[in-house]
CSV table of C-alpha atoms in Angstrom, one decimal:
chain,number,residue,atom,x,y,z
H,209,MET,CA,-15.5,20.0,-4.6
H,210,THR,CA,-15.8,16.3,-4.0
H,211,THR,CA,-19.0,14.6,-5.3
H,212,PRO,CA,-20.6,11.8,-3.4
H,213,ALA,CA,-19.6,9.3,-6.1
H,214,LEU,CA,-16.0,10.5,-6.0
H,215,ALA,CA,-16.0,10.2,-2.2
H,216,ARG,CA,-17.4,6.7,-2.4
H,217,ALA,CA,-14.7,5.8,-5.0
H,218,GLU,CA,-12.0,7.1,-2.6
H,219,ALA,CA,-13.4,5.1,0.3
H,220,ALA,CA,-13.6,2.0,-2.0
H,221,LEU,CA,-10.0,2.5,-3.1
H,222,GLN,CA,-8.9,2.5,0.5
H,223,LEU,CA,-10.5,-0.9,1.1
H,224,LEU,CA,-9.3,-2.3,-2.3
H,225,SER,CA,-5.8,-1.2,-1.4
H,226,GLY,CA,-6.0,-3.0,1.9
H,227,PRO,CA,-4.3,-6.3,2.6
H,228,PRO,CA,-5.2,-8.8,-0.1
H,229,ARG,CA,-6.6,-12.1,1.0
H,230,PRO,CA,-5.7,-15.5,-0.4
H,231,LEU,CA,-8.7,-16.9,-2.2
H,232,GLY,CA,-9.4,-19.7,0.4
H,233,ALA,CA,-9.8,-17.1,3.1
H,234,ALA,CA,-11.5,-14.5,0.9
H,235,THR,CA,-14.2,-16.8,-0.3
H,236,LYS,CA,-15.3,-17.5,3.2
H,237,ARG,CA,-15.7,-13.7,4.0
H,238,LEU,CA,-17.2,-12.3,0.8
H,239,PRO,CA,-20.4,-10.4,1.5
H,240,GLN,CA,-23.7,-10.9,-0.4
H,241,GLY,CA,-24.0,-7.2,-1.2
H,242,GLY,CA,-22.8,-5.3,-4.2
H,243,GLY,CA,-19.5,-3.6,-4.6
H,244,VAL,CA,-16.1,-3.6,-6.4
H,245,TYR,CA,-13.3,-6.1,-6.2
H,246,ALA,CA,-9.7,-6.2,-7.2
H,247,TRP,CA,-7.5,-9.2,-8.1
H,248,TRP,CA,-3.8,-9.0,-7.1
H,249,ALA,CA,-0.7,-11.0,-8.0
H,250,ALA,CA,3.0,-10.9,-7.8
H,251,PRO,CA,4.7,-9.3,-10.9
H,252,THR,CA,6.1,-12.8,-11.7
H,253,VAL,CA,2.6,-14.0,-12.4
H,254,LEU,CA,1.9,-13.0,-16.1
H,255,PRO,CA,5.4,-11.4,-16.3
H,256,ASP,CA,4.8,-10.2,-19.9
H,257,LEU,CA,2.2,-7.7,-18.8
H,258,PRO,CA,3.0,-4.3,-17.4
H,259,THR,CA,2.4,-4.3,-13.7
H,260,GLY,CA,-0.7,-2.6,-12.3
H,261,PRO,CA,-0.9,-0.5,-9.2
H,262,VAL,CA,1.1,-1.7,-6.2
H,263,ASN,CA,-0.8,-2.8,-3.1
H,264,THR,CA,0.1,-0.5,-0.2
H,265,HIS,CA,-0.1,-3.3,2.4
H,266,ALA,CA,1.6,-6.0,0.3
H,267,PRO,CA,4.1,-4.2,-2.0
H,268,GLY,CA,5.0,-7.5,-3.6
H,269,LEU,CA,1.5,-7.6,-5.2
H,270,ARG,CA,0.2,-5.7,-8.2
H,271,MET,CA,-3.5,-5.1,-9.2
H,272,LEU,CA,-4.4,-7.2,-12.3
H,273,TYR,CA,-8.1,-6.6,-12.6
H,274,LEU,CA,-10.9,-4.5,-11.1
H,275,GLY,CA,-14.5,-5.4,-11.4
H,276,ARG,CA,-18.0,-4.7,-10.0
H,277,ALA,CA,-20.8,-6.9,-8.9
H,278,SER,CA,-24.4,-6.6,-7.6
H,279,SER,CA,-23.4,-9.6,-5.3
H,280,LEU,CA,-19.7,-9.8,-4.5
H,281,ARG,CA,-20.1,-13.3,-3.2
H,282,GLY,CA,-22.1,-14.6,-6.2
H,283,ARG,CA,-19.8,-12.9,-8.8
H,284,ILE,CA,-16.6,-14.3,-7.3
H,285,LEU,CA,-17.8,-17.7,-6.4
H,286,ARG,CA,-20.2,-18.6,-9.3
H,287,ASN,CA,-18.5,-16.7,-12.1
H,288,HIS,CA,-14.8,-15.9,-11.5
H,289,LEU,CA,-14.0,-19.1,-9.7
H,290,ARG,CA,-16.2,-21.5,-11.8
H,291,ARG,CA,-17.4,-20.5,-15.2
H,292,SER,CA,-15.4,-19.1,-18.1
H,293,GLY,CA,-18.6,-18.4,-20.0
H,294,SER,CA,-19.6,-15.7,-17.6
H,295,SER,CA,-16.3,-14.3,-16.5
H,296,THR,CA,-14.2,-12.0,-18.7
H,297,LEU,CA,-11.4,-12.5,-16.2
H,298,ARG,CA,-11.3,-16.3,-16.7
H,299,ARG,CA,-11.4,-16.0,-20.4
H,300,THR,CA,-8.6,-13.5,-20.4
H,301,LEU,CA,-6.5,-15.5,-18.1
H,302,ALA,CA,-7.0,-18.7,-20.2
H,303,GLY,CA,-6.0,-16.7,-23.3
H,304,LEU,CA,-2.9,-15.3,-21.6
H,305,LEU,CA,-1.8,-18.7,-20.2
H,306,VAL,CA,-1.3,-20.1,-23.7
H,307,ALA,CA,1.6,-22.4,-22.5
H,308,GLU,CA,-0.9,-24.1,-20.1
H,309,ASN,CA,-2.9,-25.4,-23.1
H,310,TYR,CA,-6.3,-24.7,-21.8
H,311,ARG,CA,-9.0,-26.5,-24.0
H,312,THR,CA,-12.2,-24.9,-25.0
H,313,THR,CA,-15.5,-26.0,-26.5
H,314,TRP,CA,-18.5,-24.2,-28.0
H,315,THR,CA,-21.8,-24.1,-26.1
H,316,ASP,CA,-23.7,-20.8,-26.9
H,317,ARG,CA,-20.2,-19.2,-26.6
H,318,VAL,CA,-16.6,-20.3,-26.1
H,319,VAL,CA,-16.1,-22.0,-22.7
H,320,LEU,CA,-13.3,-24.0,-21.1
H,321,VAL,CA,-13.9,-27.8,-20.9
H,322,PRO,CA,-14.8,-28.9,-17.4
H,323,GLU,CA,-11.4,-30.3,-16.5
H,324,ASP,CA,-9.8,-27.0,-17.5
H,325,GLU,CA,-12.3,-24.9,-15.6
H,326,THR,CA,-11.1,-26.8,-12.5
H,327,ARG,CA,-7.5,-26.4,-13.5
H,328,LEU,CA,-7.9,-22.6,-14.0
H,329,THR,CA,-9.6,-22.3,-10.6
H,330,ALA,CA,-6.6,-24.1,-9.0
H,331,TRP,CA,-4.2,-21.8,-10.9
H,332,MET,CA,-6.2,-18.7,-9.7
H,333,THR,CA,-6.2,-20.0,-6.1
H,334,ALA,CA,-2.4,-20.6,-6.2
H,335,ASN,CA,-1.5,-17.3,-7.8
H,336,LEU,CA,-4.1,-14.6,-7.1
H,337,GLN,CA,-5.4,-12.7,-4.1
H,338,LEU,CA,-8.5,-10.6,-3.6
H,339,THR,CA,-9.8,-7.4,-2.0
H,340,TRP,CA,-13.2,-5.8,-2.2
H,341,ALA,CA,-15.3,-2.9,-1.0
H,342,GLN,CA,-19.0,-3.0,-0.6
H,343,ASP,CA,-21.0,-0.3,-2.3
H,344,ALA,CA,-24.7,-0.1,-3.2
H,345,GLU,CA,-24.0,1.5,-6.6
H,346,PRO,CA,-20.8,0.0,-7.8
H,347,VAL,CA,-21.1,0.9,-11.5
H,348,SER,CA,-20.1,4.6,-11.1
H,349,ILE,CA,-17.2,3.9,-8.7
H,350,GLU,CA,-15.9,1.0,-10.9
H,351,ALA,CA,-15.7,3.4,-13.9
H,352,THR,CA,-13.9,6.0,-11.8
H,353,LEU,CA,-11.4,3.5,-10.4
H,354,VAL,CA,-10.6,1.8,-13.7
H,355,ARG,CA,-10.0,5.2,-15.4
H,356,ARG,CA,-7.7,6.1,-12.5
H,357,LEU,CA,-5.8,2.9,-11.9
H,358,HIS,CA,-5.6,1.3,-15.3
H,359,PRO,CA,-5.4,-2.4,-14.2
H,360,PRO,CA,-3.6,-4.3,-17.0
H,361,LEU,CA,-6.4,-6.9,-17.5
H,362,ASN,CA,-9.2,-4.4,-17.8
H,363,VAL,CA,-10.0,-3.3,-21.3
H,364,SER,CA,-13.5,-1.6,-21.0
H,365,GLY,CA,-13.4,1.8,-19.4
H,366,VAL,CA,-9.6,2.1,-19.6
H,367,ASP,CA,-8.1,5.1,-21.4
H,368,PRO,CA,-7.2,3.7,-24.9
H,369,SER,CA,-3.5,4.5,-24.4
H,370,HIS,CA,-3.5,2.1,-21.4
H,371,VAL,CA,-5.2,-0.8,-23.1
H,372,GLN,CA,-2.8,-3.7,-23.2
H,373,ALA,CA,-2.4,-5.2,-26.7
H,374,ALA,CA,-1.4,-8.6,-25.2
H,375,VAL,CA,-4.7,-8.7,-23.3
H,376,VAL,CA,-6.7,-7.8,-26.4
H,377,GLU,CA,-4.8,-10.5,-28.3
H,378,ALA,CA,-5.4,-13.1,-25.5
H,379,LYS,CA,-9.1,-12.4,-25.6
H,380,GLY,CA,-9.1,-12.8,-29.4
H,381,ARG,CA,-7.1,-16.0,-29.1
H,382,TYR,CA,-9.5,-17.5,-26.6
H,383,ASN,CA,-12.6,-16.5,-28.6
H,384,ALA,CA,-11.2,-18.0,-31.7
H,385,SER,CA,-10.3,-21.3,-30.0
H,386,ALA,CA,-13.7,-22.9,-30.5
H,387,ALA,CA,-16.3,-22.2,-33.2
H,388,PRO,CA,-20.0,-22.7,-33.3
H,389,GLN,CA,-21.0,-26.3,-34.1
């Protein structure tokens, strides 16, 4: 028997698995409402990570990260594409892209310096694509989808056997890069 939450998760998965949009196009179409979102990239982006689920409409892209938001537009535009202090995705990417020499500083937490916030956003725009699905209660469907899909950059909610050591190490490296003043 399918529960309403499971049915919503299946409907969201269909939308998340749809054609990913380049960030320039995606940011113009993001809705204000809540939902879940998925970041996609070619396997050559972050090649040391195991690949995530394949996009059915763009087989050259793999899911990297799945998240939820009470406002899709706000979460993507104000957090994921702007501020490392409020985006686990940005902090993880900066930690994984060690060769890019992202610089951090301490505010009330570790954040990228302004020039590197801009540089990371440019990297994301060049390398990542986005899908989303609106849902009024995204918490429950995000948990279901993360447990099912095991996106490689997700750590919370993933079966422990699927947590990527490189991602945990990258987060630790990023967090240790600046200390309280």
